[in-house]
Amino acid sequence: MNDTPKKTLSITRKPANSGSVNSPAGTIQRTGKRIIRRDELPQVQRVPAPKPPKPKAKKPPRKPAAPKKQVTPPSDLKARALSDRLNAFHIWIMFQPLAVGIEKELFKLVNDEHFPGASKKVVQKVLRMHTNHGLYLQAIQRGGARYTLDGAEQGDVTEYQQQYAGEVLAKRLQGKG
């Protein structure tokens, strides 16, 4: 091994005036760095070079999309099929006033005939379409007896129901005119 002692490194501070350009004595000391002050630079007006215009890339025109195919919801298809089945009843096709609670009779018909896919929603949709039809509302407005699907009388149309049907028809006529 080497028996010589390692040299120690010591950092000593330089005197404050040693690196300045203008020393108090008037002598100039140079440190190797060139210092340029802005106020000593000649004033040159720089005009930025105009940027070349960017070529506008035009997008090709969009091709018109093919019209979307109308998709009929399955519940509408099943409601149409149930409505076609109910058109076999004279009371239904002539828009005679239906008995109160006819919904239960419709559910029984759907269950007895094992009607495919006729759910509660579908039966209610068909019944709502039928009872909101103008001819049905006119029959309610005239009054008289209410009927089951078999054609048997069951109850009468009340004055309040006649009045309500008249109001609904009047609103529809105002909307059209």
Tab-separated table of C-alpha atoms in Angstrom:
chain	number	residue	atom	x	y	z
A	1	MET	CA	0.000	0.000	0.000
A	2	ASN	CA	0.867	3.556	-0.319
A	3	ASP	CA	1.984	5.325	2.889
A	4	THR	CA	1.716	8.839	1.538
A	5	PRO	CA	-1.017	10.918	3.100
A	6	LYS	CA	-3.936	12.040	0.956
A	7	LYS	CA	-4.076	15.636	-0.042
A	8	THR	CA	-6.895	17.530	1.577
A	9	LEU	CA	-8.985	19.784	-0.494
A	10	SER	CA	-9.627	23.224	0.872
A	11	ILE	CA	-11.984	25.827	-0.495
A	12	THR	CA	-11.023	29.401	0.081
A	13	ARG	CA	-13.131	32.383	-0.701
A	14	LYS	CA	-11.923	34.812	-3.309
A	15	PRO	CA	-11.841	38.472	-2.417
A	16	ALA	CA	-14.999	40.405	-3.322
A	17	ASN	CA	-13.366	42.771	-5.829
A	18	SER	CA	-11.357	40.217	-7.719
A	19	GLY	CA	-13.991	39.398	-10.367
A	20	SER	CA	-15.419	42.820	-11.026
A	21	VAL	CA	-14.859	44.645	-14.259
A	22	ASN	CA	-14.549	48.106	-12.735
A	23	SER	CA	-12.482	47.967	-9.640
A	24	PRO	CA	-12.275	50.904	-7.270
A	25	ALA	CA	-8.701	51.541	-8.240
A	26	GLY	CA	-9.695	52.134	-11.876
A	27	THR	CA	-7.838	49.165	-13.240
A	28	ILE	CA	-9.725	46.623	-15.233
A	29	GLN	CA	-9.387	43.043	-14.257
A	30	ARG	CA	-10.589	40.399	-16.602
A	31	THR	CA	-11.920	37.115	-15.402
A	32	GLY	CA	-12.281	35.406	-18.747
A	33	LYS	CA	-15.985	36.034	-18.976
A	34	ARG	CA	-17.328	38.543	-21.392
A	35	ILE	CA	-20.069	40.697	-19.919
A	36	ILE	CA	-22.342	42.550	-22.329
A	37	ARG	CA	-24.961	44.912	-21.031
A	38	ARG	CA	-28.126	45.612	-22.983
A	39	ASP	CA	-27.780	49.360	-22.812
A	40	GLU	CA	-24.375	49.078	-24.499
A	41	LEU	CA	-25.743	47.162	-27.531
A	42	PRO	CA	-26.503	49.091	-30.720
A	43	GLN	CA	-30.241	49.563	-31.203
A	44	VAL	CA	-31.382	47.483	-34.149
A	45	GLN	CA	-35.032	47.247	-34.938
A	46	ARG	CA	-35.925	43.732	-35.716
A	47	VAL	CA	-38.947	43.091	-37.895
A	48	PRO	CA	-40.257	39.598	-37.509
A	49	ALA	CA	-40.307	37.695	-40.733
A	50	PRO	CA	-43.837	37.120	-41.988
A	51	LYS	CA	-44.960	33.588	-41.543
A	52	PRO	CA	-45.884	31.817	-44.721
A	53	PRO	CA	-49.620	31.191	-44.901
A	54	LYS	CA	-50.576	27.700	-43.952
A	55	PRO	CA	-52.260	25.846	-46.732
A	56	LYS	CA	-55.805	25.111	-45.692
A	57	ALA	CA	-56.440	21.461	-46.043
A	58	LYS	CA	-60.020	21.097	-47.149
A	59	LYS	CA	-61.760	18.062	-45.909
A	60	PRO	CA	-63.529	16.060	-48.539
A	61	PRO	CA	-67.299	16.518	-48.410
A	62	ARG	CA	-69.118	14.013	-46.284
A	63	LYS	CA	-70.923	11.331	-48.111
A	64	PRO	CA	-74.613	11.371	-47.338
A	65	ALA	CA	-75.379	8.544	-45.003
A	66	ALA	CA	-77.928	6.018	-46.036
A	67	PRO	CA	-81.232	6.644	-44.293
A	68	LYS	CA	-81.530	4.564	-41.180
A	69	LYS	CA	-83.890	1.694	-41.364
A	70	GLN	CA	-86.908	2.206	-39.131
A	71	VAL	CA	-86.790	-0.310	-36.330
A	72	THR	CA	-90.144	-1.136	-34.822
A	73	PRO	CA	-89.947	-2.127	-31.161
A	74	PRO	CA	-91.081	-5.686	-30.429
A	75	SER	CA	-93.780	-4.421	-28.058
A	76	ASP	CA	-95.333	-2.443	-30.942
A	77	LEU	CA	-95.343	-5.536	-33.158
A	78	LYS	CA	-96.995	-7.606	-30.420
A	79	ALA	CA	-99.496	-4.817	-29.721
A	80	ARG	CA	-100.411	-4.702	-33.409
A	81	ALA	CA	-100.899	-8.473	-33.460
A	82	LEU	CA	-103.101	-8.342	-30.347
A	83	SER	CA	-105.126	-5.481	-31.813
A	84	ASP	CA	-105.661	-7.508	-34.997
A	85	ARG	CA	-106.873	-10.423	-32.871
A	86	LEU	CA	-109.282	-8.162	-30.957
A	87	ASN	CA	-110.715	-6.827	-34.233
A	88	ALA	CA	-112.562	-10.157	-34.449
A	89	PHE	CA	-114.920	-8.874	-31.731
A	90	HIS	CA	-117.829	-6.756	-32.993
A	91	ILE	CA	-117.750	-4.500	-29.911
A	92	TRP	CA	-114.032	-3.768	-30.423
A	93	ILE	CA	-114.190	-3.006	-34.136
A	94	MET	CA	-117.298	-0.775	-33.780
A	95	PHE	CA	-115.638	1.223	-30.951
A	96	GLN	CA	-118.532	0.592	-28.554
A	97	PRO	CA	-117.989	1.680	-24.918
A	98	LEU	CA	-116.113	-1.075	-23.119
A	99	ALA	CA	-117.059	-2.317	-19.661
A	100	VAL	CA	-115.121	-1.024	-16.679
A	101	GLY	CA	-112.440	-3.633	-15.854
A	102	ILE	CA	-112.213	-4.968	-19.424
A	103	GLU	CA	-108.465	-5.232	-18.863
A	104	LYS	CA	-108.977	-8.406	-16.810
A	105	GLU	CA	-111.005	-9.914	-19.636
A	106	LEU	CA	-108.224	-9.073	-22.087
A	107	PHE	CA	-105.633	-10.746	-19.837
A	108	LYS	CA	-107.842	-13.842	-19.645
A	109	LEU	CA	-108.123	-13.912	-23.440
A	110	VAL	CA	-104.336	-13.630	-23.812
A	111	ASN	CA	-103.775	-16.476	-21.335
A	112	ASP	CA	-106.467	-18.732	-22.807
A	113	GLU	CA	-105.165	-18.395	-26.361
A	114	HIS	CA	-101.505	-18.548	-25.289
A	115	PHE	CA	-100.896	-15.338	-27.204
A	116	PRO	CA	-97.118	-15.159	-27.788
A	117	GLY	CA	-95.364	-12.303	-26.035
A	118	ALA	CA	-98.430	-10.354	-24.928
A	119	SER	CA	-97.328	-8.897	-21.625
A	120	LYS	CA	-99.122	-6.526	-19.271
A	121	LYS	CA	-97.408	-3.609	-20.996
A	122	VAL	CA	-98.631	-4.732	-24.412
A	123	VAL	CA	-102.241	-5.228	-23.237
A	124	GLN	CA	-102.274	-1.795	-21.596
A	125	LYS	CA	-100.794	-0.215	-24.721
A	126	VAL	CA	-103.491	-1.736	-26.957
A	127	LEU	CA	-106.237	-0.704	-24.547
A	128	ARG	CA	-104.862	2.867	-24.319
A	129	MET	CA	-104.664	3.158	-28.121
A	130	HIS	CA	-108.243	1.913	-28.471
A	131	THR	CA	-109.775	4.079	-25.746
A	132	ASN	CA	-107.992	7.256	-26.935
A	133	HIS	CA	-109.299	6.823	-30.485
A	134	GLY	CA	-111.688	9.548	-31.639
A	135	LEU	CA	-114.481	7.116	-32.542
A	136	TYR	CA	-114.356	5.534	-29.087
A	137	LEU	CA	-114.484	8.961	-27.413
A	138	GLN	CA	-117.511	9.885	-29.560
A	139	ALA	CA	-119.251	6.683	-28.479
A	140	ILE	CA	-118.552	7.539	-24.821
A	141	GLN	CA	-119.827	11.085	-25.384
A	142	ARG	CA	-123.125	9.719	-26.776
A	143	GLY	CA	-123.525	7.627	-23.617
A	144	GLY	CA	-125.485	4.417	-23.270
A	145	ALA	CA	-124.495	0.989	-22.113
A	146	ARG	CA	-121.006	-0.442	-21.720
A	147	TYR	CA	-120.213	-3.850	-23.171
A	148	THR	CA	-117.912	-6.803	-22.550
A	149	LEU	CA	-116.026	-8.402	-25.461
A	150	ASP	CA	-118.822	-10.976	-25.809
A	151	GLY	CA	-121.369	-8.203	-26.387
A	152	ALA	CA	-123.104	-8.474	-23.002
A	153	GLU	CA	-124.139	-5.186	-21.391
A	154	GLN	CA	-122.325	-4.367	-18.173
A	155	GLY	CA	-122.932	-0.933	-16.679
A	156	ASP	CA	-123.622	2.455	-18.207
A	157	VAL	CA	-121.533	5.470	-19.206
A	158	THR	CA	-121.798	8.156	-16.493
A	159	GLU	CA	-122.409	11.852	-17.135
A	160	TYR	CA	-118.923	12.686	-15.888
A	161	GLN	CA	-117.386	10.264	-18.414
A	162	GLN	CA	-119.500	11.787	-21.203
A	163	GLN	CA	-118.399	15.279	-20.211
A	164	TYR	CA	-114.728	14.264	-20.017
A	165	ALA	CA	-114.857	12.626	-23.479
A	166	GLY	CA	-116.416	15.842	-24.857
A	167	GLU	CA	-113.622	17.960	-23.336
A	168	VAL	CA	-110.905	15.709	-24.786
A	169	LEU	CA	-112.497	15.861	-28.255
A	170	ALA	CA	-112.833	19.663	-28.013
A	171	LYS	CA	-109.122	20.017	-27.107
A	172	ARG	CA	-108.146	17.872	-30.080
A	173	LEU	CA	-110.247	19.988	-32.436
A	174	GLN	CA	-108.679	23.202	-31.076
A	175	GLY	CA	-105.218	21.762	-31.638
A	176	LYS	CA	-105.975	21.061	-35.307
A	177	GLY	CA	-107.649	24.384	-36.072
